[in-house]
PDB file of C-alpha atoms in Angstrom:
ATOM      1  CA  MET T   1     155.878-194.136  57.816  1.00 68.00           C
ATOM      2  CA  SER T   2     158.611-195.527  55.565  1.00 78.00           C
ATOM      3  CA  GLY T   3     161.322-194.247  57.899  1.00 80.00           C
ATOM      4  CA  GLY T   4     159.773-196.132  60.805  1.00 82.00           C
ATOM      5  CA  PHE T   5     159.557-199.265  58.679  1.00 84.00           C
ATOM      6  CA  LEU T   6     163.238-199.019  57.726  1.00 87.00           C
ATOM      7  CA  LEU T   7     164.129-198.415  61.366  1.00 86.00           C
ATOM      8  CA  LEU T   8     162.198-201.515  62.398  1.00 88.00           C
ATOM      9  CA  ILE T   9     163.661-203.749  59.679  1.00 90.00           C
ATOM     10  CA  GLY T  10     167.209-202.485  60.279  1.00 89.00           C
ATOM     11  CA  SER T  11     166.936-203.001  64.028  1.00 90.00           C
ATOM     12  CA  ALA T  12     165.572-206.512  63.522  1.00 90.00           C
ATOM     13  CA  ALA T  13     168.338-207.405  61.059  1.00 89.00           C
ATOM     14  CA  MET T  14     171.012-206.073  63.381  1.00 89.00           C
ATOM     15  CA  THR T  15     169.552-207.917  66.380  1.00 90.00           C
ATOM     16  CA  ILE T  16     169.288-211.211  64.501  1.00 90.00           C
ATOM     17  CA  ALA T  17     172.851-210.895  63.206  1.00 88.00           C
ATOM     18  CA  ILE T  18     174.212-210.182  66.683  1.00 88.00           C
ATOM     19  CA  VAL T  19     172.240-212.948  68.393  1.00 90.00           C
ATOM     20  CA  LYS T  20     172.721-215.736  65.847  1.00 90.00           C
ATOM     21  CA  TYR T  21     176.278-215.165  64.615  1.00 87.00           C
ATOM     22  CA  PRO T  22     179.586-214.207  66.221  1.00 88.00           C
ATOM     23  CA  VAL T  23     180.293-210.605  65.303  1.00 85.00           C
ATOM     24  CA  GLY T  24     183.986-210.270  66.108  1.00 84.00           C
ATOM     25  CA  ASN T  25     185.658-206.889  65.710  1.00 82.00           C
ATOM     26  CA  ALA T  26     187.012-204.729  62.895  1.00 78.00           C
ATOM     27  CA  SER T  27     190.329-206.585  62.635  1.00 83.00           C
ATOM     28  CA  GLN T  28     188.799-210.079  62.891  1.00 84.00           C
ATOM     29  CA  MET T  29     185.313-209.909  61.438  1.00 86.00           C
ATOM     30  CA  GLY T  30     182.953-212.724  62.234  1.00 86.00           C
ATOM     31  CA  PRO T  31     180.085-213.884  60.009  1.00 88.00           C
ATOM     32  CA  GLY T  32     177.662-211.523  61.774  1.00 86.00           C
ATOM     33  CA  TYR T  33     179.795-208.391  61.436  1.00 88.00           C
ATOM     34  CA  VAL T  34     178.657-207.157  58.012  1.00 88.00           C
ATOM     35  CA  PRO T  35     174.947-208.002  58.487  1.00 89.00           C
ATOM     36  CA  ALA T  36     174.978-206.251  61.874  1.00 89.00           C
ATOM     37  CA  LEU T  37     176.733-203.237  60.362  1.00 90.00           C
ATOM     38  CA  LEU T  38     174.316-203.043  57.418  1.00 91.00           C
ATOM     39  CA  GLY T  39     171.311-203.499  59.723  1.00 91.00           C
ATOM     40  CA  GLY T  40     172.576-200.696  61.928  1.00 90.00           C
ATOM     41  CA  LEU T  41     173.090-198.411  58.933  1.00 92.00           C
ATOM     42  CA  LEU T  42     169.594-199.217  57.664  1.00 91.00           C
ATOM     43  CA  ALA T  43     168.148-198.448  61.112  1.00 91.00           C
ATOM     44  CA  LEU T  44     170.076-195.153  61.225  1.00 91.00           C
ATOM     45  CA  LEU T  45     168.837-194.223  57.763  1.00 91.00           C
ATOM     46  CA  GLY T  46     165.271-195.055  58.801  1.00 88.00           C
ATOM     47  CA  PHE T  47     165.620-192.901  61.904  1.00 89.00           C
ATOM     48  CA  ILE T  48     166.896-189.953  59.857  1.00 88.00           C
ATOM     49  CA  ILE T  49     164.077-190.312  57.316  1.00 86.00           C
ATOM     50  CA  ALA T  50     161.449-190.541  60.061  1.00 84.00           C
ATOM     51  CA  LEU T  51     162.907-187.548  61.895  1.00 83.00           C
ATOM     52  CA  ARG T  52     163.058-185.413  58.749  1.00 83.00           C
ATOM     53  CA  GLY T  53     159.505-186.341  57.817  1.00 78.00           C
ATOM     54  CA  THR T  54     158.237-185.534  61.291  1.00 75.00           C
ATOM     55  CA  LEU T  55     160.078-182.244  61.539  1.00 73.00           C
ATOM     56  CA  SER T  56     159.071-181.129  58.051  1.00 70.00           C
ATOM     57  CA  GLN T  57     155.410-181.596  58.951  1.00 62.00           C
ATOM     58  CA  VAL T  58     155.928-179.842  62.261  1.00 57.00           C
ATOM     59  CA  TRP T  59     157.618-176.826  60.679  1.00 55.00           C
ATOM     60  CA  LYS T  60     154.874-176.532  58.036  1.00 57.00           C
ATOM     61  CA  THR T  61     152.085-176.508  60.592  1.00 53.00           C
ATOM     62  CA  ASP T  62     153.924-174.131  62.934  1.00 52.00           C
ATOM     63  CA  LYS T  63     153.131-176.362  65.888  1.00 57.00           C
ATOM     64  CA  PHE T  64     156.677-177.280  66.819  1.00 53.00           C
ATOM     65  CA  HIS T  65     156.206-177.176  70.574  1.00 56.00           C
ATOM     66  CA  SER T  66     153.011-179.219  70.578  1.00 62.00           C
ATOM     67  CA  ALA T  67     154.671-181.925  68.478  1.00 64.00           C
ATOM     68  CA  VAL T  68     158.012-182.074  70.277  1.00 71.00           C
ATOM     69  CA  ARG T  69     156.689-181.970  73.842  1.00 73.00           C
ATOM     70  CA  PRO T  70     155.284-185.536  73.822  1.00 77.00           C
ATOM     71  CA  LEU T  71     158.442-186.818  72.163  1.00 77.00           C
ATOM     72  CA  PHE T  72     160.712-185.478  74.893  1.00 80.00           C
ATOM     73  CA  PHE T  73     158.475-186.351  77.825  1.00 82.00           C
ATOM     74  CA  ILE T  74     157.738-189.919  76.747  1.00 83.00           C
ATOM     75  CA  LEU T  75     161.299-190.742  75.690  1.00 83.00           C
ATOM     76  CA  GLY T  76     162.640-189.054  78.804  1.00 85.00           C
ATOM     77  CA  VAL T  77     160.321-191.052  81.033  1.00 90.00           C
ATOM     78  CA  ILE T  78     161.328-194.335  79.382  1.00 87.00           C
ATOM     79  CA  ILE T  79     165.015-193.564  79.910  1.00 88.00           C
ATOM     80  CA  LEU T  80     164.379-192.431  83.493  1.00 89.00           C
ATOM     81  CA  PHE T  81     162.382-195.604  84.199  1.00 88.00           C
ATOM     82  CA  GLY T  82     165.279-197.754  83.020  1.00 86.00           C
ATOM     83  CA  TYR T  83     167.728-195.942  85.285  1.00 87.00           C
ATOM     84  CA  ILE T  84     165.656-195.807  88.478  1.00 87.00           C
ATOM     85  CA  ILE T  85     163.827-199.155  88.537  1.00 85.00           C
ATOM     86  CA  SER T  86     166.663-200.931  90.356  1.00 83.00           C
ATOM     87  CA  VAL T  87     166.821-198.255  93.062  1.00 86.00           C
ATOM     88  CA  ALA T  88     163.237-196.987  93.330  1.00 87.00           C
ATOM     89  CA  GLY T  89     161.458-200.290  92.796  1.00 85.00           C
ATOM     90  CA  VAL T  90     158.834-201.276  90.275  1.00 89.00           C
ATOM     91  CA  ILE T  91     155.896-199.571  92.011  1.00 90.00           C
ATOM     92  CA  VAL T  92     157.468-196.117  92.362  1.00 90.00           C
ATOM     93  CA  SER T  93     159.147-196.311  88.937  1.00 90.00           C
ATOM     94  CA  SER T  94     155.913-197.269  87.201  1.00 91.00           C
ATOM     95  CA  ALA T  95     153.945-194.533  88.931  1.00 91.00           C
ATOM     96  CA  LEU T  96     156.560-191.915  88.013  1.00 91.00           C
ATOM     97  CA  ALA T  97     156.686-193.149  84.421  1.00 90.00           C
ATOM     98  CA  ILE T  98     152.933-192.880  83.986  1.00 90.00           C
ATOM     99  CA  ALA T  99     152.749-189.471  85.639  1.00 89.00           C
ATOM    100  CA  GLY T 100     155.706-188.208  83.599  1.00 87.00           C
ATOM    101  CA  ALA T 101     154.288-189.493  80.317  1.00 86.00           C
ATOM    102  CA  ALA T 102     151.034-187.697  81.090  1.00 86.00           C
ATOM    103  CA  LEU T 103     152.951-184.411  81.066  1.00 82.00           C
ATOM    104  CA  GLY T 104     153.460-184.912  77.332  1.00 79.00           C
ATOM    105  CA  THR T 105     150.057-183.361  76.679  1.00 78.00           C
ATOM    106  CA  ARG T 106     148.437-180.199  77.921  1.00 74.00           C
ATOM    107  CA  GLU T 107     145.107-181.973  78.346  1.00 79.00           C
ATOM    108  CA  THR T 108     146.276-183.815  81.461  1.00 78.00           C
ATOM    109  CA  ARG T 109     143.901-183.929  84.415  1.00 84.00           C
ATOM    110  CA  THR T 110     145.779-184.299  87.673  1.00 86.00           C
ATOM    111  CA  LYS T 111     143.182-186.377  89.496  1.00 89.00           C
ATOM    112  CA  GLU T 112     142.856-188.878  86.626  1.00 89.00           C
ATOM    113  CA  ILE T 113     146.619-189.244  86.266  1.00 89.00           C
ATOM    114  CA  ILE T 114     147.097-189.909  89.978  1.00 90.00           C
ATOM    115  CA  ILE T 115     144.412-192.595  89.917  1.00 91.00           C
ATOM    116  CA  LEU T 116     145.812-194.112  86.721  1.00 89.00           C
ATOM    117  CA  ALA T 117     149.387-194.093  88.086  1.00 90.00           C
ATOM    118  CA  ILE T 118     148.324-195.864  91.288  1.00 92.00           C
ATOM    119  CA  ILE T 119     146.297-198.512  89.448  1.00 92.00           C
ATOM    120  CA  MET T 120     148.934-199.157  86.769  1.00 91.00           C
ATOM    121  CA  ALA T 121     151.772-199.296  89.330  1.00 90.00           C
ATOM    122  CA  GLY T 122     149.837-201.883  91.316  1.00 91.00           C
ATOM    123  CA  LEU T 123     149.054-203.901  88.192  1.00 92.00           C
ATOM    124  CA  SER T 124     152.660-203.786  86.998  1.00 88.00           C
ATOM    125  CA  ASP T 125     153.816-205.025  90.408  1.00 88.00           C
ATOM    126  CA  LEU T 126     151.224-207.778  90.350  1.00 89.00           C
ATOM    127  CA  PHE T 127     152.023-208.868  86.804  1.00 89.00           C
ATOM    128  CA  PHE T 128     155.825-208.561  86.680  1.00 86.00           C
ATOM    129  CA  VAL T 129     156.792-209.397  90.250  1.00 85.00           C
ATOM    130  CA  LYS T 130     154.050-211.780  91.362  1.00 86.00           C
ATOM    131  CA  VAL T 131     152.863-213.545  88.188  1.00 86.00           C
ATOM    132  CA  LEU T 132     156.039-213.566  86.053  1.00 87.00           C
ATOM    133  CA  ALA T 133     158.341-213.713  89.108  1.00 83.00           C
ATOM    134  CA  ILE T 134     160.812-211.214  87.650  1.00 82.00           C
ATOM    135  CA  PRO T 135     163.240-210.289  90.448  1.00 83.00           C
ATOM    136  CA  PHE T 136     162.440-206.568  90.682  1.00 81.00           C
ATOM    137  CA  ASN T 137     162.369-204.717  93.971  1.00 80.00           C
ATOM    138  CA  GLU T 138     158.794-203.764  94.744  1.00 80.00           C
ATOM    139  CA  TRP T 139     159.684-200.701  96.821  1.00 81.00           C
ATOM    140  CA  PRO T 140     162.738-198.428  97.036  1.00 80.00           C
ATOM    141  CA  LEU T 141     165.900-199.992  98.445  1.00 72.00           C
ATOM    142  CA  GLN T 142     164.248-203.250  99.385  1.00 63.00           C
TER     143      GLN T 142
END
């Protein structure tokens, strides 16, 4: 819990420093250089604390695979979504992301996931492309 909090605060501090102040580089430091560096270090420390806390609980309970599986599937799907949305379109990318995230648990029911992926892909297209007018491709190579 505290590691996640430090990660959040460090990321926010780093983002604010980068957005509001010129950062510069190591030879010509701007006013945002040190706050961005310290925010990044705080975020890294928070990540390490959160990871150690999570893994220590996992090793104690001897359920390593059941705890790590969702982590890899959900993070992997988020990264995959970011890479393929420009090529595959928002509908296909959203459907794949939902179906892939569902693989993070063993309690997945195929029929429910297919229905959920279709509904959520349609809603994401409606919301992001139609309502917010974000210039995403709706379908692959459009």
